[in-house]
């Protein structure tokens, strides 16, 4: 070991501790294992927590060692010794006596420095990408790191949420054995950990599916980024195993129109929530059918937006696939909201009406045609011919000048005749027949 470094540690000479920063990295890089071993021995001594000089000495030595590891890129070589030091901290009190870092117990300070060294070298925050082969480092580090979530130090837990997010992004499989520890930490108030759940779900879905109800209950308390992560998880569950959301659907929908919704589930979150319900209704509509009245209530002011109304129409249309009665109910919703809706919203509503009429041709009635005519005549006219094709089999054709009424709305069901409205005339055409330009004409 370098003579100065050896002197400082053996004699515990705080007066010369600062001089070790003048030693080149190349002169001490091979001493790091021995240095970390001595640091662990000194910090584990019974009088360390009340020995200010030793604490100051160790802080200086740890700063010098971690700096050398970062500069020389030797994390993999010395990770075992760092983790051993980190693990020794778990045997001591880590709970702060105040709100500042200076109020942290000495072993909490050691743990914070070692954890940040390991993670920030592995995953530089500027790019959120791993450097080198970090799998072996994470295999050693993560089993010890997750234990700090329950040591009562909120600052360490808060940083750990960020660090585990980076680890989960690259090595989620290594966190599989620790899902319950992570969930316990989330339920105890460490909500930033919600950000790793979507990555965890990809490698161990079943344990998280068992916590759906508890996670839904966190939504009013979570920050926007945490809410977004939770909704992302719910969408994953809806795609893989929607039955796991059975008890959560009413709970989710209760946030849509509650008195606390504007504060706790803002507009963008309502969209995320409705997208989850739309995913469930697409694969397992029976899980949602009993909630139709709640869903429709969310389409009323002050909750409704153009996007949320379109999503609600999608949900109701999917529920309409379960019976003609529900299809009629969904179509009624669409017709009621066509009047006065923005054109982008109208296109989405007409798309759902087309899907419903495709499934149940008997729903294509005079009332629907009247609503289509009314909206067709109320749309702004273009001075030039224009074709607007929307998804869902709808073709809007604008012909003639500003005062022309020759707009054409084409609804093409998947099966059966395609009803067409052109100006004041309505015709039907075979499902696969069309003019050379793909536009049905009443002339």
JSON list of C-alpha atoms in Angstrom, two decimals, residues 91-293:
[
{"chain": "A", "resi": 91, "resn": "UNK", "atom": "CA", "xyz": [-25.79, -3.70, 10.80]},
{"chain": "A", "resi": 92, "resn": "UNK", "atom": "CA", "xyz": [-25.88, -0.13, 12.11]},
{"chain": "A", "resi": 93, "resn": "UNK", "atom": "CA", "xyz": [-28.50, 2.52, 12.71]},
{"chain": "A", "resi": 94, "resn": "UNK", "atom": "CA", "xyz": [-29.27, 4.45, 9.51]},
{"chain": "A", "resi": 95, "resn": "UNK", "atom": "CA", "xyz": [-32.23, 6.53, 10.68]},
{"chain": "A", "resi": 96, "resn": "UNK", "atom": "CA", "xyz": [-31.51, 10.28, 10.56]},
{"chain": "A", "resi": 97, "resn": "UNK", "atom": "CA", "xyz": [-31.93, 12.51, 13.59]},
{"chain": "A", "resi": 98, "resn": "UNK", "atom": "CA", "xyz": [-32.98, 15.47, 11.42]},
{"chain": "A", "resi": 99, "resn": "UNK", "atom": "CA", "xyz": [-33.81, 16.48, 7.85]},
{"chain": "A", "resi": 100, "resn": "UNK", "atom": "CA", "xyz": [-30.33, 17.32, 6.53]},
{"chain": "A", "resi": 101, "resn": "UNK", "atom": "CA", "xyz": [-27.61, 14.97, 5.30]},
{"chain": "A", "resi": 102, "resn": "UNK", "atom": "CA", "xyz": [-25.43, 16.18, 8.17]},
{"chain": "A", "resi": 103, "resn": "UNK", "atom": "CA", "xyz": [-28.06, 14.71, 10.48]},
{"chain": "A", "resi": 104, "resn": "UNK", "atom": "CA", "xyz": [-27.56, 11.24, 9.00]},
{"chain": "A", "resi": 105, "resn": "UNK", "atom": "CA", "xyz": [-25.75, 8.66, 11.14]},
{"chain": "A", "resi": 106, "resn": "UNK", "atom": "CA", "xyz": [-22.18, 8.03, 9.92]},
{"chain": "A", "resi": 107, "resn": "UNK", "atom": "CA", "xyz": [-23.00, 4.66, 8.39]},
{"chain": "A", "resi": 108, "resn": "UNK", "atom": "CA", "xyz": [-25.82, 6.20, 6.36]},
{"chain": "A", "resi": 109, "resn": "UNK", "atom": "CA", "xyz": [-23.29, 8.61, 4.87]},
{"chain": "A", "resi": 110, "resn": "UNK", "atom": "CA", "xyz": [-20.95, 5.75, 3.98]},
{"chain": "A", "resi": 111, "resn": "UNK", "atom": "CA", "xyz": [-23.83, 3.82, 2.40]},
{"chain": "A", "resi": 112, "resn": "UNK", "atom": "CA", "xyz": [-24.96, 6.83, 0.34]},
{"chain": "A", "resi": 113, "resn": "UNK", "atom": "CA", "xyz": [-21.45, 7.40, -1.03]},
{"chain": "A", "resi": 114, "resn": "UNK", "atom": "CA", "xyz": [-20.89, 3.74, -1.92]},
{"chain": "A", "resi": 115, "resn": "UNK", "atom": "CA", "xyz": [-24.33, 3.28, -3.50]},
{"chain": "A", "resi": 116, "resn": "UNK", "atom": "CA", "xyz": [-23.99, 6.39, -5.65]},
{"chain": "A", "resi": 117, "resn": "UNK", "atom": "CA", "xyz": [-20.51, 5.33, -6.76]},
{"chain": "A", "resi": 118, "resn": "UNK", "atom": "CA", "xyz": [-21.66, 1.89, -7.89]},
{"chain": "A", "resi": 119, "resn": "UNK", "atom": "CA", "xyz": [-24.80, 3.08, -9.66]},
{"chain": "A", "resi": 120, "resn": "UNK", "atom": "CA", "xyz": [-23.51, 6.26, -11.23]},
{"chain": "A", "resi": 121, "resn": "UNK", "atom": "CA", "xyz": [-20.46, 4.52, -12.63]},
{"chain": "A", "resi": 122, "resn": "UNK", "atom": "CA", "xyz": [-22.66, 1.74, -14.02]},
{"chain": "A", "resi": 123, "resn": "UNK", "atom": "CA", "xyz": [-25.38, 4.03, -15.39]},
{"chain": "A", "resi": 124, "resn": "UNK", "atom": "CA", "xyz": [-24.23, 7.61, -16.09]},
{"chain": "A", "resi": 125, "resn": "UNK", "atom": "CA", "xyz": [-27.21, 9.88, -15.45]},
{"chain": "A", "resi": 126, "resn": "UNK", "atom": "CA", "xyz": [-26.50, 12.00, -18.50]},
{"chain": "A", "resi": 127, "resn": "UNK", "atom": "CA", "xyz": [-27.47, 9.19, -20.82]},
{"chain": "A", "resi": 128, "resn": "UNK", "atom": "CA", "xyz": [-29.26, 6.66, -18.59]},
{"chain": "A", "resi": 129, "resn": "UNK", "atom": "CA", "xyz": [-27.21, 3.98, -20.33]},
{"chain": "A", "resi": 130, "resn": "UNK", "atom": "CA", "xyz": [-25.06, 1.35, -18.76]},
{"chain": "A", "resi": 131, "resn": "UNK", "atom": "CA", "xyz": [-21.32, 1.43, -19.30]},
{"chain": "A", "resi": 132, "resn": "UNK", "atom": "CA", "xyz": [-19.45, -1.79, -19.85]},
{"chain": "A", "resi": 133, "resn": "UNK", "atom": "CA", "xyz": [-20.68, -5.13, -18.61]},
{"chain": "A", "resi": 134, "resn": "UNK", "atom": "CA", "xyz": [-22.59, -4.31, -15.42]},
{"chain": "A", "resi": 135, "resn": "UNK", "atom": "CA", "xyz": [-24.51, -7.58, -15.00]},
{"chain": "A", "resi": 136, "resn": "UNK", "atom": "CA", "xyz": [-21.91, -9.01, -12.61]},
{"chain": "A", "resi": 137, "resn": "UNK", "atom": "CA", "xyz": [-21.82, -5.77, -10.66]},
{"chain": "A", "resi": 138, "resn": "UNK", "atom": "CA", "xyz": [-25.61, -5.70, -10.32]},
{"chain": "A", "resi": 139, "resn": "UNK", "atom": "CA", "xyz": [-25.70, -9.36, -9.28]},
{"chain": "A", "resi": 140, "resn": "UNK", "atom": "CA", "xyz": [-23.54, -8.45, -6.29]},
{"chain": "A", "resi": 141, "resn": "UNK", "atom": "CA", "xyz": [-25.05, -5.06, -5.59]},
{"chain": "A", "resi": 142, "resn": "UNK", "atom": "CA", "xyz": [-28.84, -5.45, -5.89]},
{"chain": "A", "resi": 143, "resn": "UNK", "atom": "CA", "xyz": [-29.45, -8.08, -3.16]},
{"chain": "A", "resi": 144, "resn": "UNK", "atom": "CA", "xyz": [-27.75, -5.78, -0.67]},
{"chain": "A", "resi": 145, "resn": "UNK", "atom": "CA", "xyz": [-29.10, -2.51, -2.09]},
{"chain": "A", "resi": 146, "resn": "UNK", "atom": "CA", "xyz": [-32.79, -3.42, -1.78]},
{"chain": "A", "resi": 147, "resn": "UNK", "atom": "CA", "xyz": [-32.32, -4.03, 1.94]},
{"chain": "A", "resi": 148, "resn": "UNK", "atom": "CA", "xyz": [-31.76, -0.30, 2.41]},
{"chain": "A", "resi": 149, "resn": "UNK", "atom": "CA", "xyz": [-35.39, 0.33, 1.41]},
{"chain": "A", "resi": 150, "resn": "UNK", "atom": "CA", "xyz": [-36.52, -0.71, 4.88]},
{"chain": "A", "resi": 151, "resn": "UNK", "atom": "CA", "xyz": [-33.82, 0.82, 7.06]},
{"chain": "A", "resi": 152, "resn": "UNK", "atom": "CA", "xyz": [-35.81, 3.96, 7.85]},
{"chain": "A", "resi": 153, "resn": "UNK", "atom": "CA", "xyz": [-33.73, 6.46, 5.92]},
{"chain": "A", "resi": 154, "resn": "UNK", "atom": "CA", "xyz": [-36.06, 8.29, 3.53]},
{"chain": "A", "resi": 155, "resn": "UNK", "atom": "CA", "xyz": [-33.24, 10.02, 1.66]},
{"chain": "A", "resi": 156, "resn": "UNK", "atom": "CA", "xyz": [-31.50, 6.74, 0.87]},
{"chain": "A", "resi": 157, "resn": "UNK", "atom": "CA", "xyz": [-34.85, 5.18, -0.10]},
{"chain": "A", "resi": 158, "resn": "UNK", "atom": "CA", "xyz": [-35.65, 8.11, -2.38]},
{"chain": "A", "resi": 159, "resn": "UNK", "atom": "CA", "xyz": [-32.33, 7.83, -4.18]},
{"chain": "A", "resi": 160, "resn": "UNK", "atom": "CA", "xyz": [-32.67, 4.05, -4.28]},
{"chain": "A", "resi": 161, "resn": "UNK", "atom": "CA", "xyz": [-35.90, 4.43, -6.25]},
{"chain": "A", "resi": 162, "resn": "UNK", "atom": "CA", "xyz": [-33.98, 6.31, -8.93]},
{"chain": "A", "resi": 163, "resn": "UNK", "atom": "CA", "xyz": [-31.10, 3.86, -8.88]},
{"chain": "A", "resi": 164, "resn": "UNK", "atom": "CA", "xyz": [-33.33, 0.78, -9.04]},
{"chain": "A", "resi": 165, "resn": "UNK", "atom": "CA", "xyz": [-35.16, 2.35, -11.99]},
{"chain": "A", "resi": 166, "resn": "UNK", "atom": "CA", "xyz": [-31.88, 2.39, -13.89]},
{"chain": "A", "resi": 167, "resn": "UNK", "atom": "CA", "xyz": [-31.08, -1.16, -12.84]},
{"chain": "A", "resi": 168, "resn": "UNK", "atom": "CA", "xyz": [-34.56, -2.37, -13.81]},
{"chain": "A", "resi": 169, "resn": "UNK", "atom": "CA", "xyz": [-34.21, -0.78, -17.23]},
{"chain": "A", "resi": 170, "resn": "UNK", "atom": "CA", "xyz": [-31.18, -2.91, -18.03]},
{"chain": "A", "resi": 171, "resn": "UNK", "atom": "CA", "xyz": [-31.32, -5.86, -15.62]},
{"chain": "A", "resi": 172, "resn": "UNK", "atom": "CA", "xyz": [-34.95, -6.29, -14.52]},
{"chain": "A", "resi": 173, "resn": "UNK", "atom": "CA", "xyz": [-34.52, -10.05, -14.24]},
{"chain": "A", "resi": 174, "resn": "UNK", "atom": "CA", "xyz": [-32.06, -9.56, -11.36]},
{"chain": "A", "resi": 175, "resn": "UNK", "atom": "CA", "xyz": [-34.83, -7.87, -9.35]},
{"chain": "A", "resi": 176, "resn": "UNK", "atom": "CA", "xyz": [-37.23, -10.82, -9.60]},
{"chain": "A", "resi": 177, "resn": "UNK", "atom": "CA", "xyz": [-36.32, -12.21, -6.17]},
{"chain": "A", "resi": 178, "resn": "UNK", "atom": "CA", "xyz": [-36.93, -8.79, -4.61]},
{"chain": "A", "resi": 179, "resn": "UNK", "atom": "CA", "xyz": [-40.41, -7.94, -5.92]},
{"chain": "A", "resi": 180, "resn": "UNK", "atom": "CA", "xyz": [-42.08, -8.32, -2.53]},
{"chain": "A", "resi": 181, "resn": "UNK", "atom": "CA", "xyz": [-39.46, -6.12, -0.85]},
{"chain": "A", "resi": 182, "resn": "UNK", "atom": "CA", "xyz": [-40.03, -3.47, -3.51]},
{"chain": "A", "resi": 183, "resn": "UNK", "atom": "CA", "xyz": [-43.83, -3.71, -3.18]},
{"chain": "A", "resi": 184, "resn": "UNK", "atom": "CA", "xyz": [-43.60, -3.40, 0.60]},
{"chain": "A", "resi": 185, "resn": "UNK", "atom": "CA", "xyz": [-41.54, -0.24, 0.18]},
{"chain": "A", "resi": 186, "resn": "UNK", "atom": "CA", "xyz": [-44.06, 1.23, -2.26]},
{"chain": "A", "resi": 187, "resn": "UNK", "atom": "CA", "xyz": [-46.94, 0.48, 0.09]},
{"chain": "A", "resi": 188, "resn": "UNK", "atom": "CA", "xyz": [-45.08, 2.15, 2.94]},
{"chain": "A", "resi": 189, "resn": "UNK", "atom": "CA", "xyz": [-44.94, 5.40, 0.95]},
{"chain": "A", "resi": 190, "resn": "UNK", "atom": "CA", "xyz": [-41.93, 5.13, -1.37]},
{"chain": "A", "resi": 191, "resn": "UNK", "atom": "CA", "xyz": [-44.08, 5.92, -4.42]},
{"chain": "A", "resi": 192, "resn": "UNK", "atom": "CA", "xyz": [-41.19, 6.81, -6.78]},
{"chain": "A", "resi": 193, "resn": "UNK", "atom": "CA", "xyz": [-40.48, 3.07, -6.92]},
{"chain": "A", "resi": 194, "resn": "UNK", "atom": "CA", "xyz": [-43.65, 2.76, -9.02]},
{"chain": "A", "resi": 195, "resn": "UNK", "atom": "CA", "xyz": [-41.47, 3.77, -11.96]},
{"chain": "A", "resi": 196, "resn": "UNK", "atom": "CA", "xyz": [-39.82, 0.35, -12.09]},
{"chain": "A", "resi": 197, "resn": "UNK", "atom": "CA", "xyz": [-43.04, -1.70, -12.12]},
{"chain": "A", "resi": 198, "resn": "UNK", "atom": "CA", "xyz": [-43.48, -1.81, -15.91]},
{"chain": "A", "resi": 199, "resn": "UNK", "atom": "CA", "xyz": [-39.98, -3.25, -16.29]},
{"chain": "A", "resi": 200, "resn": "UNK", "atom": "CA", "xyz": [-40.56, -5.74, -13.49]},
{"chain": "A", "resi": 201, "resn": "UNK", "atom": "CA", "xyz": [-43.84, -6.86, -15.02]},
{"chain": "A", "resi": 202, "resn": "UNK", "atom": "CA", "xyz": [-42.06, -7.99, -18.14]},
{"chain": "A", "resi": 203, "resn": "UNK", "atom": "CA", "xyz": [-40.00, -10.53, -16.18]},
{"chain": "A", "resi": 204, "resn": "UNK", "atom": "CA", "xyz": [-42.35, -11.46, -13.30]},
{"chain": "A", "resi": 205, "resn": "UNK", "atom": "CA", "xyz": [-45.98, -10.57, -14.05]},
{"chain": "A", "resi": 206, "resn": "UNK", "atom": "CA", "xyz": [-47.83, -12.83, -11.59]},
{"chain": "A", "resi": 207, "resn": "UNK", "atom": "CA", "xyz": [-46.66, -11.23, -8.31]},
{"chain": "A", "resi": 208, "resn": "UNK", "atom": "CA", "xyz": [-47.59, -7.74, -9.53]},
{"chain": "A", "resi": 209, "resn": "UNK", "atom": "CA", "xyz": [-51.01, -8.89, -10.75]},
{"chain": "A", "resi": 210, "resn": "UNK", "atom": "CA", "xyz": [-51.73, -9.90, -7.17]},
{"chain": "A", "resi": 211, "resn": "UNK", "atom": "CA", "xyz": [-51.15, -6.31, -6.02]},
{"chain": "A", "resi": 212, "resn": "UNK", "atom": "CA", "xyz": [-53.38, -4.56, -8.55]},
{"chain": "A", "resi": 213, "resn": "UNK", "atom": "CA", "xyz": [-56.04, -3.41, -6.08]},
{"chain": "A", "resi": 214, "resn": "UNK", "atom": "CA", "xyz": [-53.46, -1.91, -3.73]},
{"chain": "A", "resi": 215, "resn": "UNK", "atom": "CA", "xyz": [-51.68, -0.17, -6.61]},
{"chain": "A", "resi": 216, "resn": "UNK", "atom": "CA", "xyz": [-54.91, 1.36, -7.93]},
{"chain": "A", "resi": 217, "resn": "UNK", "atom": "CA", "xyz": [-55.52, 2.76, -4.45]},
{"chain": "A", "resi": 218, "resn": "UNK", "atom": "CA", "xyz": [-52.22, 4.66, -4.70]},
{"chain": "A", "resi": 219, "resn": "UNK", "atom": "CA", "xyz": [-53.32, 6.77, -7.68]},
{"chain": "A", "resi": 220, "resn": "UNK", "atom": "CA", "xyz": [-54.72, 9.71, -5.69]},
{"chain": "A", "resi": 221, "resn": "UNK", "atom": "CA", "xyz": [-51.47, 9.96, -3.73]},
{"chain": "A", "resi": 222, "resn": "UNK", "atom": "CA", "xyz": [-48.93, 9.49, -6.52]},
{"chain": "A", "resi": 223, "resn": "UNK", "atom": "CA", "xyz": [-47.14, 12.22, -8.47]},
{"chain": "A", "resi": 224, "resn": "UNK", "atom": "CA", "xyz": [-47.90, 12.54, -12.22]},
{"chain": "A", "resi": 225, "resn": "UNK", "atom": "CA", "xyz": [-44.84, 10.54, -13.32]},
{"chain": "A", "resi": 226, "resn": "UNK", "atom": "CA", "xyz": [-45.75, 7.81, -10.83]},
{"chain": "A", "resi": 227, "resn": "UNK", "atom": "CA", "xyz": [-49.38, 7.81, -12.01]},
{"chain": "A", "resi": 228, "resn": "UNK", "atom": "CA", "xyz": [-48.14, 7.44, -15.57]},
{"chain": "A", "resi": 229, "resn": "UNK", "atom": "CA", "xyz": [-46.06, 4.42, -14.57]},
{"chain": "A", "resi": 230, "resn": "UNK", "atom": "CA", "xyz": [-49.00, 2.84, -12.77]},
{"chain": "A", "resi": 231, "resn": "UNK", "atom": "CA", "xyz": [-51.29, 3.30, -15.77]},
{"chain": "A", "resi": 232, "resn": "UNK", "atom": "CA", "xyz": [-48.58, 1.82, -17.97]},
{"chain": "A", "resi": 233, "resn": "UNK", "atom": "CA", "xyz": [-48.54, -1.23, -15.70]},
{"chain": "A", "resi": 234, "resn": "UNK", "atom": "CA", "xyz": [-52.34, -1.52, -15.82]},
{"chain": "A", "resi": 235, "resn": "UNK", "atom": "CA", "xyz": [-52.24, -1.43, -19.61]},
{"chain": "A", "resi": 236, "resn": "UNK", "atom": "CA", "xyz": [-49.67, -4.23, -19.61]},
{"chain": "A", "resi": 237, "resn": "UNK", "atom": "CA", "xyz": [-51.94, -6.27, -17.35]},
{"chain": "A", "resi": 238, "resn": "UNK", "atom": "CA", "xyz": [-54.96, -5.51, -19.54]},
{"chain": "A", "resi": 239, "resn": "UNK", "atom": "CA", "xyz": [-53.06, -6.86, -22.54]},
{"chain": "A", "resi": 240, "resn": "UNK", "atom": "CA", "xyz": [-51.69, -9.98, -20.83]},
{"chain": "A", "resi": 241, "resn": "UNK", "atom": "CA", "xyz": [-54.33, -10.98, -18.28]},
{"chain": "A", "resi": 242, "resn": "UNK", "atom": "CA", "xyz": [-57.29, -8.58, -18.08]},
{"chain": "A", "resi": 243, "resn": "UNK", "atom": "CA", "xyz": [-59.04, -10.81, -15.51]},
{"chain": "A", "resi": 244, "resn": "UNK", "atom": "CA", "xyz": [-56.50, -9.57, -12.97]},
{"chain": "A", "resi": 245, "resn": "UNK", "atom": "CA", "xyz": [-58.15, -6.13, -13.23]},
{"chain": "A", "resi": 246, "resn": "UNK", "atom": "CA", "xyz": [-61.63, -7.43, -12.42]},
{"chain": "A", "resi": 247, "resn": "UNK", "atom": "CA", "xyz": [-61.87, -5.88, -8.96]},
{"chain": "A", "resi": 248, "resn": "UNK", "atom": "CA", "xyz": [-59.85, -2.84, -10.02]},
{"chain": "A", "resi": 249, "resn": "UNK", "atom": "CA", "xyz": [-62.18, -1.67, -12.82]},
{"chain": "A", "resi": 250, "resn": "UNK", "atom": "CA", "xyz": [-64.82, -0.13, -10.49]},
{"chain": "A", "resi": 251, "resn": "UNK", "atom": "CA", "xyz": [-62.03, 1.33, -8.38]},
{"chain": "A", "resi": 252, "resn": "UNK", "atom": "CA", "xyz": [-60.39, 2.91, -11.42]},
{"chain": "A", "resi": 253, "resn": "UNK", "atom": "CA", "xyz": [-63.66, 4.33, -12.72]},
{"chain": "A", "resi": 254, "resn": "UNK", "atom": "CA", "xyz": [-64.46, 5.83, -9.32]},
{"chain": "A", "resi": 255, "resn": "UNK", "atom": "CA", "xyz": [-61.69, 8.36, -9.96]},
{"chain": "A", "resi": 256, "resn": "UNK", "atom": "CA", "xyz": [-63.25, 9.64, -13.19]},
{"chain": "A", "resi": 257, "resn": "UNK", "atom": "CA", "xyz": [-66.10, 11.67, -11.73]},
{"chain": "A", "resi": 258, "resn": "UNK", "atom": "CA", "xyz": [-65.25, 11.93, -8.06]},
{"chain": "A", "resi": 259, "resn": "UNK", "atom": "CA", "xyz": [-65.04, 15.29, -6.32]},
{"chain": "A", "resi": 260, "resn": "UNK", "atom": "CA", "xyz": [-61.28, 14.88, -6.06]},
{"chain": "A", "resi": 261, "resn": "UNK", "atom": "CA", "xyz": [-60.79, 13.96, -9.73]},
{"chain": "A", "resi": 262, "resn": "UNK", "atom": "CA", "xyz": [-59.66, 17.41, -10.97]},
{"chain": "A", "resi": 263, "resn": "UNK", "atom": "CA", "xyz": [-56.91, 17.47, -8.33]},
{"chain": "A", "resi": 264, "resn": "UNK", "atom": "CA", "xyz": [-55.90, 13.83, -8.07]},
{"chain": "A", "resi": 265, "resn": "UNK", "atom": "CA", "xyz": [-56.63, 12.53, -11.56]},
{"chain": "A", "resi": 266, "resn": "UNK", "atom": "CA", "xyz": [-56.16, 15.48, -13.95]},
{"chain": "A", "resi": 267, "resn": "UNK", "atom": "CA", "xyz": [-57.29, 15.46, -17.57]},
{"chain": "A", "resi": 268, "resn": "UNK", "atom": "CA", "xyz": [-54.26, 13.67, -18.97]},
{"chain": "A", "resi": 269, "resn": "UNK", "atom": "CA", "xyz": [-54.60, 11.00, -16.30]},
{"chain": "A", "resi": 270, "resn": "UNK", "atom": "CA", "xyz": [-58.29, 10.56, -17.14]},
{"chain": "A", "resi": 271, "resn": "UNK", "atom": "CA", "xyz": [-57.19, 9.76, -20.68]},
{"chain": "A", "resi": 272, "resn": "UNK", "atom": "CA", "xyz": [-54.70, 7.19, -19.37]},
{"chain": "A", "resi": 273, "resn": "UNK", "atom": "CA", "xyz": [-57.40, 5.71, -17.17]},
{"chain": "A", "resi": 274, "resn": "UNK", "atom": "CA", "xyz": [-59.88, 5.47, -20.05]},
{"chain": "A", "resi": 275, "resn": "UNK", "atom": "CA", "xyz": [-57.22, 3.86, -22.23]},
{"chain": "A", "resi": 276, "resn": "UNK", "atom": "CA", "xyz": [-56.84, 1.12, -19.62]},
{"chain": "A", "resi": 277, "resn": "UNK", "atom": "CA", "xyz": [-60.61, 0.59, -19.57]},
{"chain": "A", "resi": 278, "resn": "UNK", "atom": "CA", "xyz": [-60.65, 0.57, -23.37]},
{"chain": "A", "resi": 279, "resn": "UNK", "atom": "CA", "xyz": [-57.98, -2.16, -23.38]},
{"chain": "A", "resi": 280, "resn": "UNK", "atom": "CA", "xyz": [-59.99, -4.24, -20.93]},
{"chain": "A", "resi": 281, "resn": "UNK", "atom": "CA", "xyz": [-63.26, -3.73, -22.83]},
{"chain": "A", "resi": 282, "resn": "UNK", "atom": "CA", "xyz": [-61.58, -4.85, -26.04]},
{"chain": "A", "resi": 283, "resn": "UNK", "atom": "CA", "xyz": [-60.53, -8.24, -24.67]},
{"chain": "A", "resi": 284, "resn": "UNK", "atom": "CA", "xyz": [-62.89, -8.85, -21.73]},
{"chain": "A", "resi": 285, "resn": "UNK", "atom": "CA", "xyz": [-65.97, -6.62, -22.10]},
{"chain": "A", "resi": 286, "resn": "UNK", "atom": "CA", "xyz": [-67.84, -8.53, -19.38]},
{"chain": "A", "resi": 287, "resn": "UNK", "atom": "CA", "xyz": [-65.46, -6.97, -16.84]},
{"chain": "A", "resi": 288, "resn": "UNK", "atom": "CA", "xyz": [-66.72, -3.51, -17.80]},
{"chain": "A", "resi": 289, "resn": "UNK", "atom": "CA", "xyz": [-70.39, -3.91, -18.83]},
{"chain": "A", "resi": 290, "resn": "UNK", "atom": "CA", "xyz": [-71.74, -3.21, -15.35]},
{"chain": "A", "resi": 291, "resn": "UNK", "atom": "CA", "xyz": [-69.94, 0.14, -15.30]},
{"chain": "A", "resi": 292, "resn": "UNK", "atom": "CA", "xyz": [-71.61, 1.64, -18.36]},
{"chain": "A", "resi": 293, "resn": "UNK", "atom": "CA", "xyz": [-73.43, 4.38, -16.45]}
]
